[in-house]
C-alpha positions as a Python dict, from the first residue, in 0.01 Angstrom:
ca = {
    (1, 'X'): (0, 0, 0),
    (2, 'X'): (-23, 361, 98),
    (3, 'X'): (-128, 334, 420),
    (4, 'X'): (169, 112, 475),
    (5, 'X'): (406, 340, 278),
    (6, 'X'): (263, 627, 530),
    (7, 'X'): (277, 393, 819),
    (8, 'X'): (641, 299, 729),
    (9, 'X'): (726, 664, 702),
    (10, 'X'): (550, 759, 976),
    (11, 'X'): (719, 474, 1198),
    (12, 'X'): (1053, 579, 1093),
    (13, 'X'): (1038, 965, 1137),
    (14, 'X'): (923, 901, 1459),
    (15, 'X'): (1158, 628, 1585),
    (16, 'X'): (1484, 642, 1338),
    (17, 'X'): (1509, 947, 1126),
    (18, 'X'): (1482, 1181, 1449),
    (19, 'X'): (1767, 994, 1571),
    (20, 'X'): (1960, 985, 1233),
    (21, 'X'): (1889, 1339, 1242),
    (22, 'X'): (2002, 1416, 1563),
    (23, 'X'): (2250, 1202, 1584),
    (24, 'X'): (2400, 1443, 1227),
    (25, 'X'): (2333, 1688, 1385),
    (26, 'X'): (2506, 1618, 1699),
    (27, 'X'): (2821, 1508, 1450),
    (28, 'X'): (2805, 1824, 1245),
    (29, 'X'): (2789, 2015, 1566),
    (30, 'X'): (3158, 1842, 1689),
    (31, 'X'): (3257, 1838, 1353),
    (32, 'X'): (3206, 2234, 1372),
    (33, 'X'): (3348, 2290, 1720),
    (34, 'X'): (3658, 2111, 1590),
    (35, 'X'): (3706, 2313, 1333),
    (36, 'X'): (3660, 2621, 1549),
    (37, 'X'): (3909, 2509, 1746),
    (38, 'X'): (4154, 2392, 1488),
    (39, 'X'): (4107, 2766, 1357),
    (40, 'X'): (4140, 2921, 1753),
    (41, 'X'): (4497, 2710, 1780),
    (42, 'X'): (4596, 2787, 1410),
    (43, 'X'): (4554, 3144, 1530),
    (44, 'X'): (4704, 3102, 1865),
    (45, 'X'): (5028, 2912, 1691),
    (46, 'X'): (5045, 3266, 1465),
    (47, 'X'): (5043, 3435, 1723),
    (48, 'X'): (5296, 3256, 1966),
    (49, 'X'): (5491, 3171, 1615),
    (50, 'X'): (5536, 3582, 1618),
    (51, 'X'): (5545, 3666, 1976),
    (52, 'X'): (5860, 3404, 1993),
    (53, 'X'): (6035, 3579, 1652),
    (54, 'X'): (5982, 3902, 1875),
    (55, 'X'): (6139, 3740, 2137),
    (56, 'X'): (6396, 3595, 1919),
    (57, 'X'): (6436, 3965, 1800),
    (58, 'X'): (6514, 4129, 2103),
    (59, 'X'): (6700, 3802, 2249),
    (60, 'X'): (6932, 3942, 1922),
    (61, 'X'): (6924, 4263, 2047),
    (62, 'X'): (7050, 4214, 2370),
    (63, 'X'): (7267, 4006, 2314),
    (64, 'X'): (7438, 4252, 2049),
    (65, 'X'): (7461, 4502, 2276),
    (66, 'X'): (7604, 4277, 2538),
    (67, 'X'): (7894, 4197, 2304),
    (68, 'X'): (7930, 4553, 2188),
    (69, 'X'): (7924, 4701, 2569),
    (70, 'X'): (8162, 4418, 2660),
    (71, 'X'): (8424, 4505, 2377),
    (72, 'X'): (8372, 4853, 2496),
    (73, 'X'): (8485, 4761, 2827),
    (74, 'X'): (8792, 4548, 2661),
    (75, 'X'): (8894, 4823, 2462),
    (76, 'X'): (8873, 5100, 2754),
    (77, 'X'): (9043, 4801, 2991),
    (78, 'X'): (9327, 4804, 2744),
    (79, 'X'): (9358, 5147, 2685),
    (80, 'X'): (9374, 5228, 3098),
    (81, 'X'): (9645, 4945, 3079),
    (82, 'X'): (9816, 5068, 2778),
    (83, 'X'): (9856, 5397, 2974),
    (84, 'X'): (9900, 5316, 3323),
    (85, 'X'): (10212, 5065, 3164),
    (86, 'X'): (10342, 5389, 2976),
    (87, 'X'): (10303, 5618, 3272),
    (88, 'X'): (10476, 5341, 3500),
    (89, 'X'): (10727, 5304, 3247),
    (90, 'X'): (10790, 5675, 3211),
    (91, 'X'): (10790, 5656, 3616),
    (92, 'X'): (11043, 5387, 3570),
    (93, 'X'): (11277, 5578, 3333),
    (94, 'X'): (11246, 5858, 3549),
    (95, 'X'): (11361, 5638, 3867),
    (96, 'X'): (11667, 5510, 3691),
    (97, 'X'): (11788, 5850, 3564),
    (98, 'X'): (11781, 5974, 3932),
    (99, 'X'): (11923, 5658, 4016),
    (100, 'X'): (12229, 5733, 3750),
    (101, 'X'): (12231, 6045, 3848),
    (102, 'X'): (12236, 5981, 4236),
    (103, 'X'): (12519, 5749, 4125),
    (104, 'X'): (12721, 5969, 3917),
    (105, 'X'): (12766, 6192, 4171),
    (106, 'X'): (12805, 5932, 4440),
    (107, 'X'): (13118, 5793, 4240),
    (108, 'X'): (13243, 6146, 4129),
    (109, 'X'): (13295, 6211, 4512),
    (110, 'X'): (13429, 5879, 4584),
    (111, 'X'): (13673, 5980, 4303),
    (112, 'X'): (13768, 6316, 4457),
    (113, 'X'): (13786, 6163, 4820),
    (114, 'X'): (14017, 5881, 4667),
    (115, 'X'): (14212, 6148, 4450),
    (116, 'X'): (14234, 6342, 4790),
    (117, 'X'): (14394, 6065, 4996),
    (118, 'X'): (14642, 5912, 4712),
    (119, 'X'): (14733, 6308, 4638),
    (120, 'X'): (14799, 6320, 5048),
    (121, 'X'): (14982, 5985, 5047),
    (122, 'X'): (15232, 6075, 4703),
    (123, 'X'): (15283, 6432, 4884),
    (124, 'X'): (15361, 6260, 5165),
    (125, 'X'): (15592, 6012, 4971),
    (126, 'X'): (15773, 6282, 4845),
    (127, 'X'): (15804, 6486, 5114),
    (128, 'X'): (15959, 6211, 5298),
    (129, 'X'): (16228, 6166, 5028),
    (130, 'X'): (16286, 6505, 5032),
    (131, 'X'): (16297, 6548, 5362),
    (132, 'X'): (16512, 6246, 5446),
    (133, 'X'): (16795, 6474, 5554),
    (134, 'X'): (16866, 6743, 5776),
    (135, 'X'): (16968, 7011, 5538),
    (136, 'X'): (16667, 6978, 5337),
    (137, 'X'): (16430, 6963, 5621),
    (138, 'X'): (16588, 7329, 5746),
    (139, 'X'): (16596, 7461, 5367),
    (140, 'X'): (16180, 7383, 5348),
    (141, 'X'): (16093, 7536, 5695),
    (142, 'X'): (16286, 7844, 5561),
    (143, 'X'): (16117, 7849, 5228),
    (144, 'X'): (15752, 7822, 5433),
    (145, 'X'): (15849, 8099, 5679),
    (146, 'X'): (15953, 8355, 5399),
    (147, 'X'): (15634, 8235, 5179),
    (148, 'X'): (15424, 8312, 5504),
    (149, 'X'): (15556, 8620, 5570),
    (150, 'X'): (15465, 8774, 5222),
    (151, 'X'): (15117, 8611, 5254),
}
């Protein structure tokens, strides 16, 4: 019975436990290398995970400072145009005072000129009534000659 036990032992390590064996060992081995790997991408993942918050990060951070140099711009936009409209308003004001002023004198010399000609036609009136008749025309040429003289 114990040379069959030994036989029987001696059968099976040589033809099934060495493949058993290295047929564990073969698992164990994948088992392993999937576990190293697991941990390599668990790793990897950390590190993308914080490469991609970095990148999140200063995504944020450009993007603030692309709002904030944009409402600069908007700000100094409406300031140019805040004074270039005061400056062309002032220009305007200007413009329409000269324009009064042009004006004013414009219609004060109208004024005189028409004074001047309705002064010319009332003289002129006037003398003609005076100087309907003879008499009166000889009395004014007589008045003129003496006021002439003492001129």
């Amino acid at each position: 019975m114990l040379v069959v036990f030994l036989l029987l032992v001696f059968i099976l390590r040589k033809f099934a436990w060495k493949p058993i064996i290295d047929g564990l060992n073969d698992r164990e081995r994948e088992i392993q290398s999937a576990l190293d790997l697991a941990e390599e991408t668990r790793a990897e993942m950390a590190k993308m995970k914080s490469d991609n918050e970095k990148l999140i990060a200063e995504a944020n951070a450009a993007r603030d400072k692309i709002i904030r140099d944009a409402k600069e711009a908007s700000e100094r936009m409406i300031l140019e145009a805040k004074d270039k409209a005061i400056a062309e308003g002032q220009r305007m004001i200007e413009s329409a005072r000269e324009t009064i002023h042009n004006e004013q004198h414009a219609a004060i010399a109208k004024m005189k000129e028409e004074v001047a000609t309705l002064s010319l036609k009332i003289a002129e009136k006037v003398l003609h009534r005076e100087l309907s008749d003879r008499s009166s025309q000889e009395k004014l040429i007589a008045d003129l000659a003496s006021s002439a003289r003492l001129n």
